[in-house]
Short mmCIF file of C-alpha atoms and ligand atoms in Angstrom, two decimals:
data_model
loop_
_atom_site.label_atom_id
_atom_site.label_comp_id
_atom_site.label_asym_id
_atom_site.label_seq_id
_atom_site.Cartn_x
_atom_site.Cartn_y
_atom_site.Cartn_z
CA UNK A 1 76.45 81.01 -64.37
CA UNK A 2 74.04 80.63 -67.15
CA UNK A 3 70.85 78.69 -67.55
CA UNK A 4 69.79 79.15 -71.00
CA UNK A 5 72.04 80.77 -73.49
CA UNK A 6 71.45 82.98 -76.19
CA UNK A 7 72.11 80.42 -78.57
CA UNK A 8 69.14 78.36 -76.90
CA UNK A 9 66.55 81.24 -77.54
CA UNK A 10 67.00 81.04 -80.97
CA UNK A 11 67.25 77.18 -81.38
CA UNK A 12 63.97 76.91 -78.92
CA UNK A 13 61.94 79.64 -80.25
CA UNK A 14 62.59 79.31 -84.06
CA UNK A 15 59.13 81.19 -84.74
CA UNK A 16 60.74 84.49 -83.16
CA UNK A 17 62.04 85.97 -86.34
CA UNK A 18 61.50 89.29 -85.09
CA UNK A 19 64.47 90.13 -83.40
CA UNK A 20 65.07 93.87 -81.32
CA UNK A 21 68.01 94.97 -78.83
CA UNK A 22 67.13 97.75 -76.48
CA UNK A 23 69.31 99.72 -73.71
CA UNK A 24 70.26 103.10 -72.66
CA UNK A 25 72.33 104.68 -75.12
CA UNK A 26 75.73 103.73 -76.10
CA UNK A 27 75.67 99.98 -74.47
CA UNK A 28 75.25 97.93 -77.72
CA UNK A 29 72.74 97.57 -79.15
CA UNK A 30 74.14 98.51 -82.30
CA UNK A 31 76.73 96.33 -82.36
CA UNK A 32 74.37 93.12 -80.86
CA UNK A 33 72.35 93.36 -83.77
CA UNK A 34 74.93 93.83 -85.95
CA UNK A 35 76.51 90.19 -84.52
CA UNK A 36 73.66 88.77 -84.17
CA UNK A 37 72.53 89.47 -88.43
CA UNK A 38 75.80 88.16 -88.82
CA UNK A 39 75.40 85.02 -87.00
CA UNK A 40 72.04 83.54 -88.12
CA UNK A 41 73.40 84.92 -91.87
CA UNK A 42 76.35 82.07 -90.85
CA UNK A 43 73.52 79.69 -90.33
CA UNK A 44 72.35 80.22 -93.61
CA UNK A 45 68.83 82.47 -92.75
CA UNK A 46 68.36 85.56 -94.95
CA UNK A 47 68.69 88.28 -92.51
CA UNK A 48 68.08 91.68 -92.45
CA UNK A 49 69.50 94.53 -89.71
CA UNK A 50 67.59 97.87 -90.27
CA UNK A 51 67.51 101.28 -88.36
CA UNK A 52 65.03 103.55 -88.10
CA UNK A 53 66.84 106.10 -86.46
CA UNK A 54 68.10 108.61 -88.12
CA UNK A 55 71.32 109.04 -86.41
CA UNK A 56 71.89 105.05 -87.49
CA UNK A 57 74.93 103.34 -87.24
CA UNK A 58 74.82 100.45 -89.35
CA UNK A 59 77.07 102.34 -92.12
CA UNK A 60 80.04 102.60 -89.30
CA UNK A 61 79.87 99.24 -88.12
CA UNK A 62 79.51 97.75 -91.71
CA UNK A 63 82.31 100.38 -92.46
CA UNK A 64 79.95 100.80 -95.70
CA UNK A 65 77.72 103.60 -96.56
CA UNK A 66 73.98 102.54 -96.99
CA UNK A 67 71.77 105.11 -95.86
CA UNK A 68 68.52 105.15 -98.18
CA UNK A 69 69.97 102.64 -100.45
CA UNK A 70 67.34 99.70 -99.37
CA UNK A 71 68.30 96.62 -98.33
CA UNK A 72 72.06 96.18 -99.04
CA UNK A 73 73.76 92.93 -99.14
CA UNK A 74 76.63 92.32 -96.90
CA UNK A 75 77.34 89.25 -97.36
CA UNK A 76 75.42 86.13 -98.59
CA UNK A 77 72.31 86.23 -96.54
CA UNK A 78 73.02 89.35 -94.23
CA UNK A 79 71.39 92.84 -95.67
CA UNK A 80 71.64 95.75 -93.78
CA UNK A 81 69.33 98.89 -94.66
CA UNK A 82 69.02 102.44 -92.96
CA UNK A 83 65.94 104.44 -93.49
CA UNK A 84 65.88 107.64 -95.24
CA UNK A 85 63.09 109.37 -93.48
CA UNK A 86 63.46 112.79 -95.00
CA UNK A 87 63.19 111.09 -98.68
CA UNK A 88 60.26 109.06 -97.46
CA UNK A 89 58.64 112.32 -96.50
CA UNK A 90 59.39 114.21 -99.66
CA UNK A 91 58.01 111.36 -101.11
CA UNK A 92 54.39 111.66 -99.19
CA UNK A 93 54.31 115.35 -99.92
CA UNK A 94 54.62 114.58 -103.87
CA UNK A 95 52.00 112.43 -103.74
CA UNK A 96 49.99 114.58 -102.01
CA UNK A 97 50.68 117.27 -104.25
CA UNK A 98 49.95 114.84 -107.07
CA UNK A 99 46.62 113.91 -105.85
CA UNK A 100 45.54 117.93 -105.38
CA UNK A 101 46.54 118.04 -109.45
CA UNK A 102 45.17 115.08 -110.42
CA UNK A 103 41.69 115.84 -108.66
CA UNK A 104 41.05 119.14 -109.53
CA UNK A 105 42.75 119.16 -112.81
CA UNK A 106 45.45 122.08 -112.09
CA UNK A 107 48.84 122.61 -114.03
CA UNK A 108 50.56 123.54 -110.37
CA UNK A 109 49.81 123.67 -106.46
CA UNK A 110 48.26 126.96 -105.42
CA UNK A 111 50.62 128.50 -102.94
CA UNK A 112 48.47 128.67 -100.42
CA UNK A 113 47.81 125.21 -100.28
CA UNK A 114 52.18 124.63 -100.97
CA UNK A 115 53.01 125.96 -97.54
CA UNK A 116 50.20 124.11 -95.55
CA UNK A 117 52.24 120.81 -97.12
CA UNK A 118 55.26 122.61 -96.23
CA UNK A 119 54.42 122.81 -92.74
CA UNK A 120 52.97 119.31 -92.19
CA UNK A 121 56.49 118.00 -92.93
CA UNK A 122 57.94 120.01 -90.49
CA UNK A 123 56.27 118.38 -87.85
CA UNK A 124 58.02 115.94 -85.92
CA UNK A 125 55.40 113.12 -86.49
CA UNK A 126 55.48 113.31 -89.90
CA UNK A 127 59.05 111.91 -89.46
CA UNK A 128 57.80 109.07 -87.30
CA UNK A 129 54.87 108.50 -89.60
CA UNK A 130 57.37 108.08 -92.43
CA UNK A 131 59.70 105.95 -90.37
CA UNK A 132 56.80 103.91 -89.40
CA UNK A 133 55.35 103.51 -93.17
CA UNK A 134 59.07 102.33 -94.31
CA UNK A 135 58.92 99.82 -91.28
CA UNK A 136 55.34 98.30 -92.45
CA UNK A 137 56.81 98.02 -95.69
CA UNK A 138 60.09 95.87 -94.63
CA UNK A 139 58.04 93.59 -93.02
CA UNK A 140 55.02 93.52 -94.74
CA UNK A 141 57.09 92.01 -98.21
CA UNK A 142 58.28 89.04 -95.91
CA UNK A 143 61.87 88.91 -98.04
CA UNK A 144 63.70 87.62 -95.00
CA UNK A 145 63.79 84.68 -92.02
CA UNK A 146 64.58 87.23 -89.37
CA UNK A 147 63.87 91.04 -88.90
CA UNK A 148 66.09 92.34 -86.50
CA UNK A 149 65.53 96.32 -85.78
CA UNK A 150 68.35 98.17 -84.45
CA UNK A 151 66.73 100.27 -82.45
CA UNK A 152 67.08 103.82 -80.79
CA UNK A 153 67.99 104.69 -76.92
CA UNK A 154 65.58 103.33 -74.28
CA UNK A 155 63.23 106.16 -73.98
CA UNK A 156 62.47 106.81 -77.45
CA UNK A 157 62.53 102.80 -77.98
CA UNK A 158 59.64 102.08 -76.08
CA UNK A 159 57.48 104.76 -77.70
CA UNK A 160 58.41 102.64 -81.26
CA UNK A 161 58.22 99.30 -79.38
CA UNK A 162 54.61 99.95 -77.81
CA UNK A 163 53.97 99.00 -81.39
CA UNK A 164 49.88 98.40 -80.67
CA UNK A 165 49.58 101.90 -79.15
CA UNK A 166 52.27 103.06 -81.69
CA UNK A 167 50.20 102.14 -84.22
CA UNK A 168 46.89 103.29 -82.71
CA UNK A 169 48.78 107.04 -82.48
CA UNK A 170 50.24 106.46 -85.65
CA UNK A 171 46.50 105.71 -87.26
CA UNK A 172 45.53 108.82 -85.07
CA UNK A 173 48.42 111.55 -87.06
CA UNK A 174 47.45 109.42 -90.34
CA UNK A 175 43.97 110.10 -90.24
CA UNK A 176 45.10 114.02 -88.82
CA UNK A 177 46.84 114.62 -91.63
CA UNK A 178 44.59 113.21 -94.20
CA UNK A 179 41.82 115.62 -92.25
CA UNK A 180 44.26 118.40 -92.99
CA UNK A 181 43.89 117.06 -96.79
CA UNK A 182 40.55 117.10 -96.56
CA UNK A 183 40.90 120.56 -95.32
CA UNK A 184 43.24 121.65 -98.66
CA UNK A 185 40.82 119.93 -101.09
CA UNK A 186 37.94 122.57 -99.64
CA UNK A 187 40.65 125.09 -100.33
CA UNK A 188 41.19 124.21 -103.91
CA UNK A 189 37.25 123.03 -104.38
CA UNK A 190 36.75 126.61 -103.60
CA UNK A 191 39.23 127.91 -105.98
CA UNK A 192 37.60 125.94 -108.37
CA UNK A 193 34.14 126.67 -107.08
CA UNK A 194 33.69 122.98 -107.15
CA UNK A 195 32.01 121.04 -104.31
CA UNK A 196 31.82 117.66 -104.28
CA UNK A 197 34.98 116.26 -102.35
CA UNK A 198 36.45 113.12 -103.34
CA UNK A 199 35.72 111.35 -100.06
CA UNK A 200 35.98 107.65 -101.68
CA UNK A 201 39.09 107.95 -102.75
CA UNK A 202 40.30 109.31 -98.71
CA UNK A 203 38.49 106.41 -97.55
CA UNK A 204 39.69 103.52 -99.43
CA UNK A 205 43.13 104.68 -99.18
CA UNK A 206 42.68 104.49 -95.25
CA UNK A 207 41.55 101.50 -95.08
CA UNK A 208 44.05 99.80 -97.16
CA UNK A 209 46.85 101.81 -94.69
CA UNK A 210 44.85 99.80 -91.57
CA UNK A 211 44.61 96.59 -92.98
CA UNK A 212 48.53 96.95 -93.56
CA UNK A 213 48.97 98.20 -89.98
CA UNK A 214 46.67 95.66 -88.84
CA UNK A 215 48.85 92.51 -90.83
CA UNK A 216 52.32 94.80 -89.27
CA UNK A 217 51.05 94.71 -85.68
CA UNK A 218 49.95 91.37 -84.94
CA UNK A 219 53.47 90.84 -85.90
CA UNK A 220 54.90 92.70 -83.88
CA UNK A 221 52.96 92.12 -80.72
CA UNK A 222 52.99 88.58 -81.10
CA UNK A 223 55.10 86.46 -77.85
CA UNK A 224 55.49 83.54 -80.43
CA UNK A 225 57.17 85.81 -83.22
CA UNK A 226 59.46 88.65 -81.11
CA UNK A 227 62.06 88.49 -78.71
CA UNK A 228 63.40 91.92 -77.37
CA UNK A 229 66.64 91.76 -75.19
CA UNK A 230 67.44 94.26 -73.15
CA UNK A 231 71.49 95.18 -73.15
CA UNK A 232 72.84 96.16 -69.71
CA UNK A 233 76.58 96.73 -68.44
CA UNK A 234 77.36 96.24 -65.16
CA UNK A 235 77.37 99.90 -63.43
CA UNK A 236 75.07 100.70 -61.03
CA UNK A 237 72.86 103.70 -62.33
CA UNK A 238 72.15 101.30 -65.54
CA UNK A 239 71.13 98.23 -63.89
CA UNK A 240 68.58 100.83 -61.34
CA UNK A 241 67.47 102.41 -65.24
CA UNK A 242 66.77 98.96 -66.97
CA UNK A 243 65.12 97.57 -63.91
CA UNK A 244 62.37 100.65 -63.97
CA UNK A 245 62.73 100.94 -68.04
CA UNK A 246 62.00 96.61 -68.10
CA UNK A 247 58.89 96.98 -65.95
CA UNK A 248 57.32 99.66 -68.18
CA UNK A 249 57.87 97.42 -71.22
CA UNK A 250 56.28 94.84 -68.86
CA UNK A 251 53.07 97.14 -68.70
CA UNK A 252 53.53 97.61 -72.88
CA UNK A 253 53.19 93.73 -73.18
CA UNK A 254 56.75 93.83 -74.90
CA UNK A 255 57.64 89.75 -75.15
CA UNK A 256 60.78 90.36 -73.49
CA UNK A 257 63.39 87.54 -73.89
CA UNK A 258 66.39 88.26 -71.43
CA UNK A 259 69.39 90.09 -70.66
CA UNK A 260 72.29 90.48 -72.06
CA UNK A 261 75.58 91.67 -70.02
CA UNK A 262 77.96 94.14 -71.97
CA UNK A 263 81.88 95.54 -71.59
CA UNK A 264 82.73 93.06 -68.68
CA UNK A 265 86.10 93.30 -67.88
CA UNK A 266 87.99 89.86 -67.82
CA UNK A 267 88.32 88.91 -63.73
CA UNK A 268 91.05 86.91 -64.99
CA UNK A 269 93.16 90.35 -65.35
CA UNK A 270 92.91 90.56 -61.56
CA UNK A 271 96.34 87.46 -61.45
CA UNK A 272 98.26 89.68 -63.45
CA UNK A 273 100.36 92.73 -62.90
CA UNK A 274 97.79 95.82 -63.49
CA UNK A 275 97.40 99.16 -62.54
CA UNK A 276 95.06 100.23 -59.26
CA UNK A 277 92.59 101.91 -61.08
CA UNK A 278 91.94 98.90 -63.50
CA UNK A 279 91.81 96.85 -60.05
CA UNK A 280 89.13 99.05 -58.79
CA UNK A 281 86.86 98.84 -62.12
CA UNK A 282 86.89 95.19 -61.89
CA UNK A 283 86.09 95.47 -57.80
CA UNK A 284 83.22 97.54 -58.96
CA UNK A 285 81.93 95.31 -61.51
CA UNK A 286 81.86 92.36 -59.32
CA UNK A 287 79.59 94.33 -57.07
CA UNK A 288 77.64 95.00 -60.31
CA UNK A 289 77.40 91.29 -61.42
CA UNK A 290 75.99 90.73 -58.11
CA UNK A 291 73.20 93.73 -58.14
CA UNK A 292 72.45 92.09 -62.04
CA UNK A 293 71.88 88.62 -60.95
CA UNK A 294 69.62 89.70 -58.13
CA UNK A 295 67.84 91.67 -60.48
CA UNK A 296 67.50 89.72 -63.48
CA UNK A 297 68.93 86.08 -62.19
CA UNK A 298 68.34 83.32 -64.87
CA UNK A 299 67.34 86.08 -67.42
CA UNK A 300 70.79 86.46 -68.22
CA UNK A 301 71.58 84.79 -71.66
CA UNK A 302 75.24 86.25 -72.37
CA UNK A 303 77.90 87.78 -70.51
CA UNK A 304 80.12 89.93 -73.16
CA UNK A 305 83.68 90.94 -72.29
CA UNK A 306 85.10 94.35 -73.07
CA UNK A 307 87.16 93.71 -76.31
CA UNK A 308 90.61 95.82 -76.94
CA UNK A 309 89.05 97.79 -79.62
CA UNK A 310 85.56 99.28 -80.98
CA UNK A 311 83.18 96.76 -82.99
CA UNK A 312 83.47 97.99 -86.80
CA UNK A 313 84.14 95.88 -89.91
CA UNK A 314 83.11 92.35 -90.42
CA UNK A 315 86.11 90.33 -88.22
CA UNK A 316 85.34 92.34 -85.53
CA UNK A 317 81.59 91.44 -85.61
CA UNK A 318 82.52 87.41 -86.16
CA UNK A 319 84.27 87.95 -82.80
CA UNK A 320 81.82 89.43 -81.07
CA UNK A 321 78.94 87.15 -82.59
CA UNK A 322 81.50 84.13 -81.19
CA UNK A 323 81.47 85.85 -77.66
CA UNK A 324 77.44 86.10 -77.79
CA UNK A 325 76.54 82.68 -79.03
CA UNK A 326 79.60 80.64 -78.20
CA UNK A 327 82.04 79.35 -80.30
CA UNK A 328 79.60 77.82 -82.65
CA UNK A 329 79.38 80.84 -84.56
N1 ATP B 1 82.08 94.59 -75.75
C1 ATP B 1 82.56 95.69 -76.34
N2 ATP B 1 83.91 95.90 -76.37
C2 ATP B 1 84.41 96.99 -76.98
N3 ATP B 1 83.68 97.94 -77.55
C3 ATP B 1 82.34 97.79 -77.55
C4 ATP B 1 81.70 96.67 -76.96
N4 ATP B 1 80.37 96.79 -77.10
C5 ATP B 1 80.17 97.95 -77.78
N5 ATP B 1 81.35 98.56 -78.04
C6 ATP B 1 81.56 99.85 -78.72
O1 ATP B 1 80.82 100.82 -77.99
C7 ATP B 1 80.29 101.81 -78.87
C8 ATP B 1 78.78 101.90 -78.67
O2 ATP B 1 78.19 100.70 -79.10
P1 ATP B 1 76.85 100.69 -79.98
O3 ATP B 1 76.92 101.70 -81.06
O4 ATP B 1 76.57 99.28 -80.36
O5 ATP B 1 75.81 101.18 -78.88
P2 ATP B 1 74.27 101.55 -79.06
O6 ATP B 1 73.59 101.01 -77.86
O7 ATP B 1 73.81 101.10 -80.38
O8 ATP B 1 74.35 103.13 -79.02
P3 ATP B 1 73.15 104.17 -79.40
O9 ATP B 1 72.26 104.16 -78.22
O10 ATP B 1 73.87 105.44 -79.61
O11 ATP B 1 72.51 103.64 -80.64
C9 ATP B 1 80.69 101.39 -80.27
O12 ATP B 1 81.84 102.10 -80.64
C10 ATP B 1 81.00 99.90 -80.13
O13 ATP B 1 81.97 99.46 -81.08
MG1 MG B 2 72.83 102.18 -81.94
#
């Protein structure tokens, strides 16, 4: 039923160290990257599993709280780490402030020029310009043998997985907001009835943020270095949504490395004694296995059962890293 296995990906393409799950919500991904930390930590790589989402789940599934604590370890070799986005931001807005002291020499902020900064970090991008700067950083130190980003539903997913035109927009709000800067320092220069700007300093710090973006991207874009599965169950309206969402990542060059078949319920089940309406889910299914492997035929790298229970804590996640790479694991 299956050509090439998950467990082949990674021992054929041993350069792919950047690893990403993506899906519709709910189907997963989560809980695949999760397994699959777990598994190459087994194999002795130093892994790390990190969300940029602020709704992240790591902390439930590692039944451990480690929001905006860096890279935790799990266990030897696995780390786990959930971005604080809202720190990272009040971060950026100190050192903003810090610069507007520093260069013009004043004991506090004006007000004024307070609730402009105020109101940048309101803005939505700001949050995805801070996620974005924590994500350059991760990968930019080069700690770890594999990077695998648990990511966000579909839809949002491909606006952070576009990572070349992410990063493009991302330049574009950088080099926004450092206009708006540019736009408090003429503030305070004319509070200070004081003219010359301090353009050199705006400059160099922007082109030390590209040449990071620049090192980050070629990473990420990079066939020989990614593999992004896509995680599917087998119902209908989500193999029709990951057929259309798979050909726009097409169009985004995403390297995409197969499929991945969630929550199948064991055929076996159909010998035994069980109620109609279990009957009827596994009828369905079938029909959905079908519809999958017309779809996405020898793309398929695992079929995952539907386990007895949700995937939290560390036994649970051996299990489902055996069902996903075989018993190896
Ligand atoms: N094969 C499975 N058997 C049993 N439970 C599963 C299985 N796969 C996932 N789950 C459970 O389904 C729920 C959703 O999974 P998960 O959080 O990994 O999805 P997700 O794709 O990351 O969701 P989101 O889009 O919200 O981030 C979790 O409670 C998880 O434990
Ligand atoms: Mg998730």
């Amino acid at each position: 039923m299956i050509t090439i296995s998950l467990a082949d990906i990674f021992t054929k393409f041993p350069d792919r160290r950047y690893i990403m799950f993506g899906g519709k919500g709910g189907l997963g991904k989560t809980t695949f990257s999760a397994a699959t930390a777990y598994y190459l930590a087994k194999k002795g790589y130093r892994t790390l599993v990190f969300s940029v989402d602020p709704q992240a789940s790591l902390s439930d599934i590692f039944q451990r709280n480690i929001f905006g604590q860096g890279a935790v370890e799990i266990m030897p070799n696995l780390y786990a780490q959930e971005i604080d986005a809202d720190r990272r931001i009040k971060e950026y807005q100190n050192e903003i402030r810090q610069k507007i002291l520093d260069m013009y020499g004043m004991e506090k902020v004006p007000d004024e020029i307070e609730s402009y900064i105020q109101a940048a970090a309101a803005e939505p991008a700001m949050e995805e310009s801070a996620i974005f700067d924590a994500v350059v950083d991760i990968v930019i130190k080069g700690e770890f043998d594999y990077y695998i980003y648990d990511l966000v539903p579909l839809g949002h997913a491909l606006y952070y997985l576009s990572m070349a035109t992410v990063y493009d927009a991302w330049i574009g709000k950088i080099t926004h907001l450092r206009e708006e800067m540019r736009e408090y320092d003429k503030v305070a220069a004319l509070m200070k009835r004081q003219q010359d700007l301090d353009e050199d300093a705006i400059l160099n710090e922007l082109t030390f943020i590209k040449q990071r973006i620049n090192a980050s991207s070629s990473i990420l874009t990079d066939r020989q270095k990614t593999a992004f599965f896509f995680v599917v169950v087998p119902e209908e309206m989500i193999i029709l949504d990951t057929q259309k969402a798979a050909d726009l990542f097409a169009r985004f060059q995403v390297p995409l490395a197969g499929y991945i078949v969630n929550r199948v319920v064991p055929p076996q089940l159909k010998s035994q004694e069980i109620p109609a309406y279990l009957r009827n889910r596994i009828a369905m299914q079938e029909e959905s296995m079908g519809r999958i492997k017309q779809a996405f035929g020898d793309s398929v790298l695992a079929y995952v059962p539907e386990m007895e229970r949700d995937v939290t804590g560390l036994p649970m996640i051996e299990r489902m890293a055996a069902l996903m790479f075989g018993n190896g694991a």
